[in-house]
Amino acid sequence: MSTFKLPSLAFEYGALEPYIDATTMEIHLTKHHNTYVTNVNNVLGGPNGAAIKGLSLEAIQRSVSSLDPAIQTAVRNSGGGHYNHTMFWTTLAGVGSANSAPFGDLKTAIESDFGSVDEMQKLFNTTAATRFGSGWAWLCVGDDGKLFITSTPNQDNPLMTGIADKPGTPILGLDVWEHAYYLKYNAARPAYIAAFWNVVNWDKVVENYSTAKSGGTAVMDVPMQ
């Protein structure tokens, strides 16, 4: 049976310094993310695993609300955690290794839907900073093709139709669980959020936007073994 495996980063743990420290990156990937992979694989190998067997990671997100309660919580938390983190890693880039700002059609859409890149970032920052407890902030493409910003608790994401407050296709996400920033920033979540913009892989986000506009989901390397 095919199972999910932990993805490899496209950069070294220290490549995001000084904005995100190497120790946090290593722990975040090898401990936190790895736990989600292990747990969703446990569901796949369990008595009710047939419900998600053969589904892509993206399809699993969309199916969560219709799953049997016996596995729904585990899939929501661990399947969501695997998807969210995998996307997060692909939209980060080492300092100076990718475009440092939106460009092309995405830039045009941001200016149309938010007024400016600065206004989009301000709204995103506020959304991330005010997410109560643990969760994520997202830049998404809606069913109407317009961009919007939202947040989700825990390991939920906007693909989870019937669960997300505002469903859509995420093209950029930020982890605001404390484990994502506490070693470096302690309780200063806004400082971590501000630093995040220095390591966004806008090349990938532009690619995600193009894919979402075509009706697909973010192109990610989600290997199975």
Tab-separated table of C-alpha atoms in Angstrom:
chain	number	residue	atom	x	y	z
A	1	MET	CA	0.000	0.000	0.000
A	2	SER	CA	1.276	3.468	-0.897
A	3	THR	CA	1.686	5.832	2.020
A	4	PHE	CA	2.705	9.440	2.358
A	5	LYS	CA	6.248	10.360	3.282
A	6	LEU	CA	7.890	13.448	4.681
A	7	PRO	CA	8.958	15.798	1.855
A	8	SER	CA	12.448	17.209	1.561
A	9	LEU	CA	13.015	20.947	1.747
A	10	ALA	CA	14.283	22.724	-1.349
A	11	PHE	CA	16.723	24.669	0.837
A	12	GLU	CA	19.001	24.136	3.825
A	13	TYR	CA	17.585	24.618	7.327
A	14	GLY	CA	19.607	27.807	7.751
A	15	ALA	CA	18.694	29.327	4.392
A	16	LEU	CA	15.919	31.459	5.908
A	17	GLU	CA	18.175	33.076	8.498
A	18	PRO	CA	17.888	35.575	10.081
A	19	TYR	CA	14.120	35.594	9.565
A	20	ILE	CA	13.365	31.969	10.491
A	21	ASP	CA	16.085	30.151	12.393
A	22	ALA	CA	17.592	26.820	11.410
A	23	THR	CA	16.708	25.065	14.672
A	24	THR	CA	13.029	25.930	14.312
A	25	MET	CA	13.034	24.747	10.702
A	26	GLU	CA	14.613	21.399	11.576
A	27	ILE	CA	12.284	20.720	14.510
A	28	HIS	CA	9.257	21.935	12.568
A	29	LEU	CA	9.909	19.547	9.672
A	30	THR	CA	11.358	16.467	11.367
A	31	LYS	CA	9.196	16.474	14.504
A	32	HIS	CA	5.929	18.338	13.963
A	33	HIS	CA	5.376	17.668	10.260
A	34	ASN	CA	6.660	14.128	10.532
A	35	THR	CA	4.075	13.393	13.229
A	36	TYR	CA	1.263	14.435	10.891
A	37	VAL	CA	2.624	12.167	8.155
A	38	THR	CA	2.860	9.240	10.562
A	39	ASN	CA	-0.666	9.764	11.840
A	40	VAL	CA	-2.361	10.108	8.446
A	41	ASN	CA	-0.534	6.952	7.336
A	42	ASN	CA	-1.911	5.210	10.411
A	43	VAL	CA	-5.409	6.059	9.162
A	44	LEU	CA	-4.552	4.757	5.694
A	45	GLY	CA	-3.416	1.467	7.195
A	46	GLY	CA	-6.349	1.185	9.599
A	47	PRO	CA	-9.727	-0.515	9.289
A	48	ASN	CA	-11.400	2.571	7.790
A	49	GLY	CA	-8.529	3.650	5.583
A	50	ALA	CA	-10.267	2.653	2.364
A	51	ALA	CA	-12.204	5.922	2.487
A	52	ILE	CA	-9.060	7.895	1.621
A	53	LYS	CA	-6.953	5.227	-0.061
A	54	GLY	CA	-5.821	6.315	-3.509
A	55	LEU	CA	-6.846	9.941	-3.015
A	56	SER	CA	-4.353	12.738	-3.576
A	57	LEU	CA	-3.475	14.864	-0.586
A	58	GLU	CA	-5.560	17.696	-2.043
A	59	ALA	CA	-8.552	15.403	-2.596
A	60	ILE	CA	-8.322	14.229	0.993
A	61	GLN	CA	-8.727	17.834	2.156
A	62	ARG	CA	-11.877	18.246	0.087
A	63	SER	CA	-13.354	15.007	1.400
A	64	VAL	CA	-12.921	15.644	5.134
A	65	SER	CA	-16.424	16.885	5.891
A	66	SER	CA	-17.992	13.746	4.394
A	67	LEU	CA	-15.793	11.176	6.134
A	68	ASP	CA	-16.955	8.677	8.732
A	69	PRO	CA	-16.657	10.213	12.226
A	70	ALA	CA	-14.392	7.275	13.141
A	71	ILE	CA	-11.580	8.795	11.055
A	72	GLN	CA	-12.734	12.341	10.346
A	73	THR	CA	-10.895	14.046	13.206
A	74	ALA	CA	-7.642	12.208	12.548
A	75	VAL	CA	-7.764	12.961	8.831
A	76	ARG	CA	-8.760	16.564	9.438
A	77	ASN	CA	-5.902	17.148	11.870
A	78	SER	CA	-3.129	14.991	10.411
A	79	GLY	CA	-4.072	15.026	6.737
A	80	GLY	CA	-4.570	18.764	7.066
A	81	GLY	CA	-1.262	19.115	8.866
A	82	HIS	CA	0.548	17.258	6.091
A	83	TYR	CA	-1.055	19.353	3.346
A	84	ASN	CA	-0.600	22.677	5.141
A	85	HIS	CA	3.052	22.123	5.975
A	86	THR	CA	3.931	20.740	2.555
A	87	MET	CA	2.463	23.828	0.954
A	88	PHE	CA	4.187	26.081	3.476
A	89	TRP	CA	7.628	24.683	2.663
A	90	THR	CA	7.141	25.138	-1.084
A	91	THR	CA	6.215	28.804	-0.690
A	92	LEU	CA	9.373	29.608	1.273
A	93	ALA	CA	12.741	30.333	-0.308
A	94	GLY	CA	16.228	31.093	0.892
A	95	VAL	CA	17.039	34.779	1.214
A	96	GLY	CA	17.717	36.255	-2.222
A	97	SER	CA	16.934	33.039	-4.121
A	98	ALA	CA	13.521	33.983	-5.530
A	99	ASN	CA	11.562	37.044	-6.606
A	100	SER	CA	11.067	39.268	-3.581
A	101	ALA	CA	7.619	40.574	-4.563
A	102	PRO	CA	4.528	39.502	-6.513
A	103	PHE	CA	4.745	39.955	-10.273
A	104	GLY	CA	2.788	39.339	-13.465
A	105	ASP	CA	-0.886	38.403	-13.311
A	106	LEU	CA	-0.746	37.848	-9.557
A	107	LYS	CA	0.476	41.383	-8.927
A	108	THR	CA	-2.274	42.725	-11.158
A	109	ALA	CA	-4.884	40.677	-9.291
A	110	ILE	CA	-3.586	41.802	-5.888
A	111	GLU	CA	-3.787	45.438	-6.945
A	112	SER	CA	-7.293	44.905	-8.300
A	113	ASP	CA	-8.649	43.005	-5.292
A	114	PHE	CA	-6.809	44.747	-2.420
A	115	GLY	CA	-5.706	48.108	-3.833
A	116	SER	CA	-1.980	47.415	-3.576
A	117	VAL	CA	0.546	44.798	-2.484
A	118	ASP	CA	1.073	46.767	0.732
A	119	GLU	CA	-2.649	46.697	1.526
A	120	MET	CA	-2.776	42.956	0.882
A	121	GLN	CA	0.132	42.390	3.242
A	122	LYS	CA	-1.433	44.575	5.928
A	123	LEU	CA	-4.678	42.590	5.806
A	124	PHE	CA	-2.785	39.292	5.772
A	125	ASN	CA	-0.688	40.412	8.762
A	126	THR	CA	-3.774	41.396	10.743
A	127	THR	CA	-5.522	38.138	9.879
A	128	ALA	CA	-2.502	36.101	10.962
A	129	ALA	CA	-1.915	38.101	14.151
A	130	THR	CA	-5.539	37.886	15.267
A	131	ARG	CA	-6.041	34.151	14.628
A	132	PHE	CA	-6.948	33.032	18.147
A	133	GLY	CA	-4.756	30.205	19.387
A	134	SER	CA	-3.115	27.987	16.796
A	135	GLY	CA	-3.819	28.037	13.088
A	136	TRP	CA	-2.973	29.450	9.681
A	137	ALA	CA	-3.434	32.571	7.563
A	138	TRP	CA	-4.093	32.135	3.842
A	139	LEU	CA	-4.114	34.020	0.563
A	140	CYS	CA	-6.643	32.218	-1.624
A	141	VAL	CA	-8.439	32.249	-4.944
A	142	GLY	CA	-12.213	32.089	-4.553
A	143	ASP	CA	-14.765	30.399	-6.774
A	144	ASP	CA	-15.331	33.779	-8.398
A	145	GLY	CA	-11.661	34.010	-9.360
A	146	LYS	CA	-10.956	36.827	-6.940
A	147	LEU	CA	-8.301	36.776	-4.258
A	148	PHE	CA	-9.251	36.789	-0.600
A	149	ILE	CA	-7.528	36.408	2.759
A	150	THR	CA	-8.779	34.162	5.538
A	151	SER	CA	-7.572	32.132	8.489
A	152	THR	CA	-8.318	28.671	9.808
A	153	PRO	CA	-7.853	27.067	13.231
A	154	ASN	CA	-5.518	24.194	14.027
A	155	GLN	CA	-4.695	22.249	10.812
A	156	ASP	CA	-7.838	23.176	8.878
A	157	ASN	CA	-7.450	24.823	5.481
A	158	PRO	CA	-9.691	26.491	2.883
A	159	LEU	CA	-9.910	23.334	0.750
A	160	MET	CA	-12.053	21.748	3.465
A	161	THR	CA	-15.467	22.514	2.019
A	162	GLY	CA	-18.121	22.353	4.702
A	163	ILE	CA	-15.556	23.108	7.395
A	164	ALA	CA	-13.710	26.274	6.336
A	165	ASP	CA	-15.556	29.534	7.038
A	166	LYS	CA	-14.705	30.655	3.506
A	167	PRO	CA	-13.640	27.859	1.143
A	168	GLY	CA	-11.206	28.523	-1.661
A	169	THR	CA	-7.914	27.435	-3.178
A	170	PRO	CA	-4.917	28.535	-1.094
A	171	ILE	CA	-1.878	29.865	-2.926
A	172	LEU	CA	0.091	31.091	0.107
A	173	GLY	CA	-0.166	30.098	3.754
A	174	LEU	CA	1.528	31.039	7.005
A	175	ASP	CA	1.754	28.776	10.032
A	176	VAL	CA	0.985	30.747	13.202
A	177	TRP	CA	1.212	27.858	15.643
A	178	GLU	CA	3.647	28.773	18.402
A	179	HIS	CA	6.034	26.008	17.382
A	180	ALA	CA	6.610	27.874	14.104
A	181	TYR	CA	8.168	30.899	15.767
A	182	TYR	CA	8.529	30.646	19.540
A	183	LEU	CA	12.225	29.730	19.711
A	184	LYS	CA	13.215	32.932	17.926
A	185	TYR	CA	10.337	35.340	18.522
A	186	ASN	CA	8.863	34.093	21.806
A	187	ALA	CA	5.392	35.651	22.134
A	188	ALA	CA	6.016	38.272	19.420
A	189	ARG	CA	3.853	36.728	16.698
A	190	PRO	CA	3.591	40.042	14.753
A	191	ALA	CA	7.397	40.197	14.457
A	192	TYR	CA	7.454	36.681	13.004
A	193	ILE	CA	4.668	37.577	10.578
A	194	ALA	CA	6.565	40.669	9.402
A	195	ALA	CA	9.750	38.621	8.937
A	196	PHE	CA	7.882	36.024	6.865
A	197	TRP	CA	7.607	38.349	3.869
A	198	ASN	CA	11.394	38.295	3.488
A	199	VAL	CA	11.391	34.577	2.680
A	200	VAL	CA	8.243	34.147	0.576
A	201	ASN	CA	8.913	32.291	-2.669
A	202	TRP	CA	6.904	34.529	-4.960
A	203	ASP	CA	7.899	32.448	-7.983
A	204	LYS	CA	5.974	29.534	-6.463
A	205	VAL	CA	3.037	31.682	-5.330
A	206	VAL	CA	2.676	33.066	-8.860
A	207	GLU	CA	2.692	29.473	-10.147
A	208	ASN	CA	0.056	28.522	-7.563
A	209	TYR	CA	-2.110	31.453	-8.632
A	210	SER	CA	-1.940	30.435	-12.292
A	211	THR	CA	-2.861	26.856	-11.387
A	212	ALA	CA	-5.754	27.942	-9.173
A	213	LYS	CA	-7.126	30.236	-11.873
A	214	SER	CA	-7.143	27.234	-14.199
A	215	GLY	CA	-9.213	25.258	-11.708
A	216	GLY	CA	-6.385	23.270	-10.130
A	217	THR	CA	-4.798	23.290	-6.703
A	218	ALA	CA	-1.298	24.317	-5.702
A	219	VAL	CA	1.325	22.225	-7.428
A	220	MET	CA	3.268	20.524	-4.655
A	221	ASP	CA	5.757	17.720	-4.373
A	222	VAL	CA	3.840	15.268	-2.204
A	223	PRO	CA	5.769	12.015	-2.568
A	224	MET	CA	4.370	8.654	-1.567
A	225	GLN	CA	6.333	5.483	-0.905
